[in-house]
XYZ file of C-alpha atoms in Angstrom:
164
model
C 18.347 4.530 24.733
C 20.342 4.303 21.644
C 19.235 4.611 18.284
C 19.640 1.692 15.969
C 21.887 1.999 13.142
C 20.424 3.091 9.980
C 19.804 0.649 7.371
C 22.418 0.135 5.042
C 21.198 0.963 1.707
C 20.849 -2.127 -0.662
C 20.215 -2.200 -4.414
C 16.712 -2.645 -5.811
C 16.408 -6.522 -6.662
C 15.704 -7.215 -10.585
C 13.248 -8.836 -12.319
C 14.125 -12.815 -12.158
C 15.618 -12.397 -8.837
C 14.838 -14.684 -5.397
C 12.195 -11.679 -3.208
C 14.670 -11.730 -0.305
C 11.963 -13.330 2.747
C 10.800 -10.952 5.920
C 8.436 -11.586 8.654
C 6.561 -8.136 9.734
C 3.597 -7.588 11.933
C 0.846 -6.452 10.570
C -1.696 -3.592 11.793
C -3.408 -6.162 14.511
C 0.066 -7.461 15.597
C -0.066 -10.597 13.673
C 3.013 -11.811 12.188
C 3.309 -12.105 8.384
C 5.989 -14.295 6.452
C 6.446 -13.560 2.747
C 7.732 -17.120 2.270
C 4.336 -18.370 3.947
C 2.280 -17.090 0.870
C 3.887 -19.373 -2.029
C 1.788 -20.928 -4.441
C 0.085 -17.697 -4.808
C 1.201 -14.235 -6.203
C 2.349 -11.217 -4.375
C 1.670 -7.395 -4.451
C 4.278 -6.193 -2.327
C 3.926 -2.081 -1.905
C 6.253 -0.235 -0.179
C 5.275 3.728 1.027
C 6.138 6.720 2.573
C 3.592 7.065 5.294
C -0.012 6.394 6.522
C -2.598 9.238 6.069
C -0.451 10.855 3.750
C -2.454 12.252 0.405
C -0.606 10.144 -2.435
C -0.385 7.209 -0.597
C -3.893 6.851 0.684
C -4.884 7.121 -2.869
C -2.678 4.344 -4.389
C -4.172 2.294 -1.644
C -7.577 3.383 -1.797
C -7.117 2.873 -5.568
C -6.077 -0.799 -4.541
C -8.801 -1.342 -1.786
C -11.260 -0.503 -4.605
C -9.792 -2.728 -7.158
C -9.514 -5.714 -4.804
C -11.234 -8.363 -7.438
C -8.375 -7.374 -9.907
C -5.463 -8.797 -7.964
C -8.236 -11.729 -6.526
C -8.438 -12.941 -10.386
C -4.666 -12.906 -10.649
C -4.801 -15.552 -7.155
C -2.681 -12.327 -5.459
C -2.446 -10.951 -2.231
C -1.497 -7.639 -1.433
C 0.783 -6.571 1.635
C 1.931 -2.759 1.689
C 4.792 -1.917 3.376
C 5.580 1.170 5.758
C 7.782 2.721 8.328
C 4.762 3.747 10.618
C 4.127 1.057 13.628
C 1.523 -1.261 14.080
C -0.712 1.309 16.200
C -0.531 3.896 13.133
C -1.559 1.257 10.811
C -4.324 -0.084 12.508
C -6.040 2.964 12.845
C -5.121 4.065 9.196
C -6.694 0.348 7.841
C -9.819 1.259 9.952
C -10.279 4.988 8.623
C -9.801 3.872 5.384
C -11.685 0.544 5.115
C -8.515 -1.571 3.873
C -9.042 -5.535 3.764
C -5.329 -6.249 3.416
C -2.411 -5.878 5.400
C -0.480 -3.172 6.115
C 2.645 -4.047 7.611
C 4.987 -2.226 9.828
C 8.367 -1.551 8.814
C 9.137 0.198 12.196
C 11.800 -1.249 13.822
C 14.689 -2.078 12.876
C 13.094 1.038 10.865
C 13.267 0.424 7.615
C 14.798 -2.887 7.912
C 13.115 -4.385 5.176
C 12.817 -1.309 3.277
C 16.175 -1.528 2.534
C 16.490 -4.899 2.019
C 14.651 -3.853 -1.125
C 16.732 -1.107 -2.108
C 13.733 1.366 -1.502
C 14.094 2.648 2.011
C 15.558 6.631 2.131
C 17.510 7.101 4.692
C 17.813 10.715 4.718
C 13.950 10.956 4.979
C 13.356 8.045 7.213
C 11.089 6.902 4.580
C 10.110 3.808 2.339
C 10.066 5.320 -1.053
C 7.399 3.794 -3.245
C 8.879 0.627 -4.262
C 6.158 -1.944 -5.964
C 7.680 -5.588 -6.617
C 5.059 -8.448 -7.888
C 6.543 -11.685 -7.046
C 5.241 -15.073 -8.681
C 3.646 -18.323 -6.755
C 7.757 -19.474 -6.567
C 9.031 -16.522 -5.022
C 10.506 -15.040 -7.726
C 9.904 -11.086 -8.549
C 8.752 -10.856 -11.870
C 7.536 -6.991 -11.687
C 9.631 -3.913 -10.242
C 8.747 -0.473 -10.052
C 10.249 2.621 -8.207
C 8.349 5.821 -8.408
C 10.382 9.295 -7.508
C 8.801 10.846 -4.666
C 5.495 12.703 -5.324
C 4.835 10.541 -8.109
C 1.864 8.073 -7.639
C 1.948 4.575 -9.080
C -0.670 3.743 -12.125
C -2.975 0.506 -11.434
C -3.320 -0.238 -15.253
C 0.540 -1.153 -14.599
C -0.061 -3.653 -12.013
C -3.018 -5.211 -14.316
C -0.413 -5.704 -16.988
C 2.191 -7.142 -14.810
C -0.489 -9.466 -13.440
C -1.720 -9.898 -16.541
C 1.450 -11.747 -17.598
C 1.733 -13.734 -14.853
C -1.302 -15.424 -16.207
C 0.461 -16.336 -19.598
C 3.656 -17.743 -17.949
Protein backbone atom coordinates (compact mmCIF):
# COMPACT_ATOMS: atom_id res chain seq x y z
CA UNK A 1 0.00 0.00 0.00
CA UNK A 2 1.26 3.37 -0.78
CA UNK A 3 1.15 6.29 1.24
CA UNK A 4 -0.76 9.27 0.02
CA UNK A 5 1.06 12.31 -0.75
CA UNK A 6 1.35 14.78 1.92
CA UNK A 7 -0.75 17.74 1.85
CA UNK A 8 0.58 20.57 0.20
CA UNK A 9 0.82 23.32 2.59
CA UNK A 10 -1.66 26.25 1.87
CA UNK A 11 -1.77 29.72 3.43
CA UNK A 12 -4.07 30.50 6.35
CA UNK A 13 -7.29 32.19 4.73
CA UNK A 14 -7.92 35.96 6.06
CA UNK A 15 -10.52 37.53 7.62
CA UNK A 16 -13.21 38.51 4.71
CA UNK A 17 -12.28 35.53 2.79
CA UNK A 18 -14.88 32.66 1.15
CA UNK A 19 -14.22 29.35 4.22
CA UNK A 20 -13.05 27.07 1.39
CA UNK A 21 -16.20 24.04 1.75
CA UNK A 22 -15.25 20.22 3.02
CA UNK A 23 -17.39 17.33 3.73
CA UNK A 24 -15.82 15.11 6.77
CA UNK A 25 -17.31 12.33 8.75
CA UNK A 26 -17.91 12.83 11.93
CA UNK A 27 -17.21 10.50 15.12
CA UNK A 28 -20.52 8.21 14.27
CA UNK A 29 -19.61 8.14 10.51
CA UNK A 30 -22.04 10.71 9.47
CA UNK A 31 -21.07 12.99 6.83
CA UNK A 32 -20.80 16.74 7.56
CA UNK A 33 -20.81 19.62 4.83
CA UNK A 34 -19.63 23.05 5.96
CA UNK A 35 -21.69 24.61 3.15
CA UNK A 36 -24.84 22.67 4.64
CA UNK A 37 -24.76 24.90 7.86
CA UNK A 38 -25.39 28.52 6.20
CA UNK A 39 -27.67 30.79 7.71
CA UNK A 40 -26.05 30.04 10.92
CA UNK A 41 -22.49 30.74 12.34
CA UNK A 42 -19.55 28.49 12.54
CA UNK A 43 -16.87 27.51 15.18
CA UNK A 44 -14.55 25.69 13.16
CA UNK A 45 -11.50 24.23 15.56
CA UNK A 46 -8.79 22.58 14.23
CA UNK A 47 -6.29 20.29 16.80
CA UNK A 48 -3.51 18.26 17.30
CA UNK A 49 -4.97 15.11 18.68
CA UNK A 50 -7.74 13.42 20.79
CA UNK A 51 -6.94 12.68 24.50
CA UNK A 52 -4.18 14.90 24.38
CA UNK A 53 -3.95 17.37 27.70
CA UNK A 54 -4.30 20.93 25.93
CA UNK A 55 -6.69 19.93 23.62
CA UNK A 56 -9.16 18.13 25.80
CA UNK A 57 -9.22 21.26 27.77
CA UNK A 58 -10.01 23.80 24.97
CA UNK A 59 -12.78 21.40 24.22
CA UNK A 60 -13.90 20.64 27.53
CA UNK A 61 -13.71 24.44 28.00
CA UNK A 62 -16.13 24.54 24.89
CA UNK A 63 -18.41 21.54 25.92
CA UNK A 64 -18.95 23.55 29.14
CA UNK A 65 -19.64 26.80 27.52
CA UNK A 66 -22.08 25.33 24.98
CA UNK A 67 -25.00 28.15 25.67
CA UNK A 68 -22.30 30.80 24.69
CA UNK A 69 -21.90 29.85 21.05
CA UNK A 70 -26.01 28.66 21.21
CA UNK A 71 -26.77 32.59 21.84
CA UNK A 72 -24.49 33.55 18.98
CA UNK A 73 -27.00 30.83 16.62
CA UNK A 74 -23.31 28.84 16.21
CA UNK A 75 -22.35 25.48 15.82
CA UNK A 76 -19.20 24.10 16.65
CA UNK A 77 -17.26 21.35 14.54
CA UNK A 78 -13.53 20.60 15.70
CA UNK A 79 -11.31 19.33 13.41
CA UNK A 80 -8.57 16.46 13.78
CA UNK A 81 -6.26 14.06 12.13
CA UNK A 82 -7.41 11.06 14.39
CA UNK A 83 -10.21 8.73 12.54
CA UNK A 84 -13.64 8.36 13.19
CA UNK A 85 -13.08 5.30 15.72
CA UNK A 86 -10.63 7.63 17.89
CA UNK A 87 -13.15 10.28 17.94
CA UNK A 88 -16.01 8.47 18.89
CA UNK A 89 -14.60 7.09 21.80
CA UNK A 90 -12.86 10.47 22.75
CA UNK A 91 -16.65 12.36 22.35
CA UNK A 92 -17.95 9.54 24.68
CA UNK A 93 -15.11 9.82 27.47
CA UNK A 94 -15.44 13.26 27.44
CA UNK A 95 -19.20 13.97 27.18
CA UNK A 96 -18.92 16.26 23.91
CA UNK A 97 -22.41 17.22 22.19
CA UNK A 98 -20.76 18.43 18.99
CA UNK A 99 -18.92 17.00 16.32
CA UNK A 100 -15.67 16.03 16.06
CA UNK A 101 -14.66 15.41 12.69
CA UNK A 102 -12.01 13.30 11.19
CA UNK A 103 -9.38 14.74 9.21
CA UNK A 104 -7.82 11.24 8.56
CA UNK A 105 -7.55 10.55 5.20
CA UNK A 106 -6.43 12.19 2.76
CA UNK A 107 -4.70 13.05 6.30
CA UNK A 108 -4.80 16.33 6.79
CA UNK A 109 -6.59 17.13 3.69
CA UNK A 110 -8.54 19.78 5.00
CA UNK A 111 -6.08 20.79 7.47
CA UNK A 112 -4.22 22.18 4.93
CA UNK A 113 -6.69 23.55 3.00
CA UNK A 114 -6.66 25.94 5.94
CA UNK A 115 -3.15 26.61 6.09
CA UNK A 116 -2.98 24.87 9.61
CA UNK A 117 -2.04 21.28 8.99
CA UNK A 118 2.01 20.48 9.98
CA UNK A 119 3.31 18.30 7.95
CA UNK A 120 6.39 17.46 9.67
CA UNK A 121 4.29 16.42 12.76
CA UNK A 122 1.40 14.89 10.98
CA UNK A 123 -0.62 17.24 12.92
CA UNK A 124 -3.49 19.94 12.66
CA UNK A 125 -2.01 22.79 14.51
CA UNK A 126 -4.61 24.74 16.42
CA UNK A 127 -6.20 26.76 13.83
CA UNK A 128 -9.72 28.48 15.07
CA UNK A 129 -11.69 30.27 12.08
CA UNK A 130 -15.42 31.68 12.96
CA UNK A 131 -17.22 31.94 9.78
CA UNK A 132 -20.56 34.07 9.44
CA UNK A 133 -24.28 32.72 8.35
CA UNK A 134 -22.80 33.59 4.44
CA UNK A 135 -19.81 31.65 4.60
CA UNK A 136 -17.52 34.14 5.04
CA UNK A 137 -14.62 33.86 7.91
CA UNK A 138 -14.83 36.75 9.91
CA UNK A 139 -12.46 35.41 12.92
CA UNK A 140 -8.88 33.69 12.53
CA UNK A 141 -6.65 32.51 15.04
CA UNK A 142 -3.44 30.29 15.00
CA UNK A 143 -1.98 29.35 18.30
CA UNK A 144 1.93 28.03 18.33
CA UNK A 145 2.00 24.66 19.58
CA UNK A 146 1.60 24.21 23.38
CA UNK A 147 -0.28 27.26 23.54
CA UNK A 148 -4.06 26.85 24.39
CA UNK A 149 -6.69 29.08 22.84
CA UNK A 150 -8.64 31.68 25.34
CA UNK A 151 -12.66 31.37 25.19
CA UNK A 152 -13.13 35.12 26.17
CA UNK A 153 -11.64 35.45 22.45
CA UNK A 154 -14.23 33.48 20.80
CA UNK A 155 -17.02 35.49 22.95
CA UNK A 156 -15.65 38.64 21.42
CA UNK A 157 -15.46 37.41 17.96
CA UNK A 158 -19.03 36.16 18.39
CA UNK A 159 -19.83 38.99 20.04
CA UNK A 160 -19.35 41.04 16.85
CA UNK A 161 -21.02 38.96 14.74
CA UNK A 162 -24.05 40.08 16.60
CA UNK A 163 -23.45 43.86 15.71
CA UNK A 164 -22.84 43.24 11.95
Amino acid sequence: MTAAPAAAATVVPAEGDAAPDFELSNQFGEPVRLSSFRGQNVVLVFYPFAFSGICTGELCELRDNLALFDTANATVLAVSVDSKFSLRAYAEQEGYGFDLLADFWPHGRVAATYGVFDAESGMARRGTFIIDAEGVIRYTVVNPRGQARNLAEYRAALASLERA
